Coordinates of N, CA and C in Angstrom, one line a residue:
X499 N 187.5 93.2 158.5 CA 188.6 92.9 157.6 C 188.4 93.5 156.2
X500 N 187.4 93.6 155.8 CA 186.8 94.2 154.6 C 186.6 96.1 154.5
X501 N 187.0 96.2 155.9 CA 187.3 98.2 155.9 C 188.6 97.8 155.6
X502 N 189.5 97.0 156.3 CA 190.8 97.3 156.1 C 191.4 97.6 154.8
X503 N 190.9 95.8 154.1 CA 191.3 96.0 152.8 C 190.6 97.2 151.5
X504 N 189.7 97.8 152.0 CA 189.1 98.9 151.4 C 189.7 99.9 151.6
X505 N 189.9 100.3 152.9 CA 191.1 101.4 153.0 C 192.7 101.7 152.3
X506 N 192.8 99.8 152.5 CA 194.3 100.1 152.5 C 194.5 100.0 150.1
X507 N 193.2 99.6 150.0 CA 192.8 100.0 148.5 C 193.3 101.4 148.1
X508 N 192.2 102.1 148.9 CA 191.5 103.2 148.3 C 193.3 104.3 149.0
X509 N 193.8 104.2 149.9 CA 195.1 104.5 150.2 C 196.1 104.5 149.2
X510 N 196.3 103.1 148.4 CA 197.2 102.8 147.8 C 196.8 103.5 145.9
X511 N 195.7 103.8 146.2 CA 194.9 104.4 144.7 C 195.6 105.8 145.1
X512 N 195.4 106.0 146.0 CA 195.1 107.9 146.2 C 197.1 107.8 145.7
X513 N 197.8 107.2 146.5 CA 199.1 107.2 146.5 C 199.9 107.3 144.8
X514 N 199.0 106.2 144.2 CA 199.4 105.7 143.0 C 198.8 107.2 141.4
X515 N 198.2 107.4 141.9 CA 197.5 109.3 141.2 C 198.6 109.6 141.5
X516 N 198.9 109.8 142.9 CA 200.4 111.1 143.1 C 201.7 110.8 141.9
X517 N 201.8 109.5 142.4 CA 203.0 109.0 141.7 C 202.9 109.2 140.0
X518 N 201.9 109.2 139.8 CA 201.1 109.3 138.2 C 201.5 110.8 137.5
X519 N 201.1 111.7 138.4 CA 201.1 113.3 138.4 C 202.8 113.8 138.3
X520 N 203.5 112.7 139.4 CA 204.8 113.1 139.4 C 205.8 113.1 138.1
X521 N 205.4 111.7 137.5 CA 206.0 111.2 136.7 C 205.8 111.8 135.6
X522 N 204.4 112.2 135.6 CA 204.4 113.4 134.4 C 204.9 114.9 134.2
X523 N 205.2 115.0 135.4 CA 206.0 116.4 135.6 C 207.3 116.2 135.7
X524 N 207.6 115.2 136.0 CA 208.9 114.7 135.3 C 209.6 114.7 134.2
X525 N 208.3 114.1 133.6 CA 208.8 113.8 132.0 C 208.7 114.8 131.2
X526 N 207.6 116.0 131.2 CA 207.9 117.4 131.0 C 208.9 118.0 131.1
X527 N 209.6 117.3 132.4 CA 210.6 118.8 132.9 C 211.6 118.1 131.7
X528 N 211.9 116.3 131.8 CA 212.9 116.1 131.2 C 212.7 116.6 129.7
X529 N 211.7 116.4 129.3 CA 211.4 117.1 127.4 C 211.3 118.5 127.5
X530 N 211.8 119.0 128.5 CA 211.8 120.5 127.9 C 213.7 120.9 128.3
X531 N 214.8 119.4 128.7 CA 215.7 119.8 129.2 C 216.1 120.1 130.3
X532 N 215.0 119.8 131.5 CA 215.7 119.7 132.7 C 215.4 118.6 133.3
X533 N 216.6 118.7 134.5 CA 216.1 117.6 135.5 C 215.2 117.1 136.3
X534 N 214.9 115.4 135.9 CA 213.9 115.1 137.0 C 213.5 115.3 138.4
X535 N 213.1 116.4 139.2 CA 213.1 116.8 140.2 C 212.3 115.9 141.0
X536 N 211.7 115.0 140.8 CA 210.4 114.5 141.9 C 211.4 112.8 142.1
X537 N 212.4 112.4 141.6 CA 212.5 111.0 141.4 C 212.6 110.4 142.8
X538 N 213.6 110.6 143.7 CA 213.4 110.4 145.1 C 212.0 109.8 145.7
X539 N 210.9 111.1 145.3 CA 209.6 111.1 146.1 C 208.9 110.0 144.9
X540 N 208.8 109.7 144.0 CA 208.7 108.9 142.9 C 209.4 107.8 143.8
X541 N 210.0 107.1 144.3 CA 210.4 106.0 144.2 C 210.3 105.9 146.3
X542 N 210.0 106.8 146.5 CA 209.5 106.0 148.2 C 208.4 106.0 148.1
X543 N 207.1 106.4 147.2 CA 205.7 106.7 146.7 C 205.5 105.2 146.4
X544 N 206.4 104.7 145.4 CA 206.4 102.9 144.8 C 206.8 102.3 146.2
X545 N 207.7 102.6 147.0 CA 208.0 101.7 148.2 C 206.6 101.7 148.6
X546 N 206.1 102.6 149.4 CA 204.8 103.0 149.9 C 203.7 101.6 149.1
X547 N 203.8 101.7 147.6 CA 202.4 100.8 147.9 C 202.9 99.4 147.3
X548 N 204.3 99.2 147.5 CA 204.4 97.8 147.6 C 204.2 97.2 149.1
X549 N 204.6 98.3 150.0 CA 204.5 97.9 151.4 C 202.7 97.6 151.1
X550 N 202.1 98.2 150.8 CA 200.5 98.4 150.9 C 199.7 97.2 150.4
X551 N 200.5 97.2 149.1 CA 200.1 95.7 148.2 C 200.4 94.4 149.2
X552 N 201.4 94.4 149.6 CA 201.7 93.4 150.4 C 201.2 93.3 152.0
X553 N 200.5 94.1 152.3 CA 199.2 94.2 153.6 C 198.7 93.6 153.5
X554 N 198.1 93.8 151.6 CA 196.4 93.6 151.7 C 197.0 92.4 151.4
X555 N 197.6 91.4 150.7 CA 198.1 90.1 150.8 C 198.2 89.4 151.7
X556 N 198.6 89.7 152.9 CA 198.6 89.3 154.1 C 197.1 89.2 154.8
X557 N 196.4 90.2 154.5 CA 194.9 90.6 155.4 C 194.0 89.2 154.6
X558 N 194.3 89.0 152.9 CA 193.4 88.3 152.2 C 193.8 86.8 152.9
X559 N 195.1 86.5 153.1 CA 195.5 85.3 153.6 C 195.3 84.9 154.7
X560 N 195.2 85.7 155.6 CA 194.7 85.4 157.3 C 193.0 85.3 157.1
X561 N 192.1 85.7 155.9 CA 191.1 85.7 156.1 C 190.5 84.3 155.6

């Protein structure tokens, strides 16, 4: 139970950097005048680790 929830950790970290990186290239593009190109992948990236967050909630509670 304790790989899971370390995995589904260390998963939801790696995910949450991406999302980090996006957002910054976002915000660039938007302060230099253009459009947000990543928002889409930005916001299935957030689905992604609410689904994840909500695993390890479940794994802590059956344990």
């Amino acid at each position: 139970m304790t790989e899971k929830l370390a995995a589904l950790q260390k998963r939801e970290s790696s995910i949450q950097a991406e999302v980090d990186a996006l957002v910054a290239a976002d915000v660039e593009a938007v302060t230099a005048g253009a459009e947000p190109a990543n928002s889409d992948k930005i916001l299935r990236l957030t689905q992604d680790i609410n689904i994840i967050s909500t695993a390890r909630e479940r794994l802590r509670s059956a344990d």
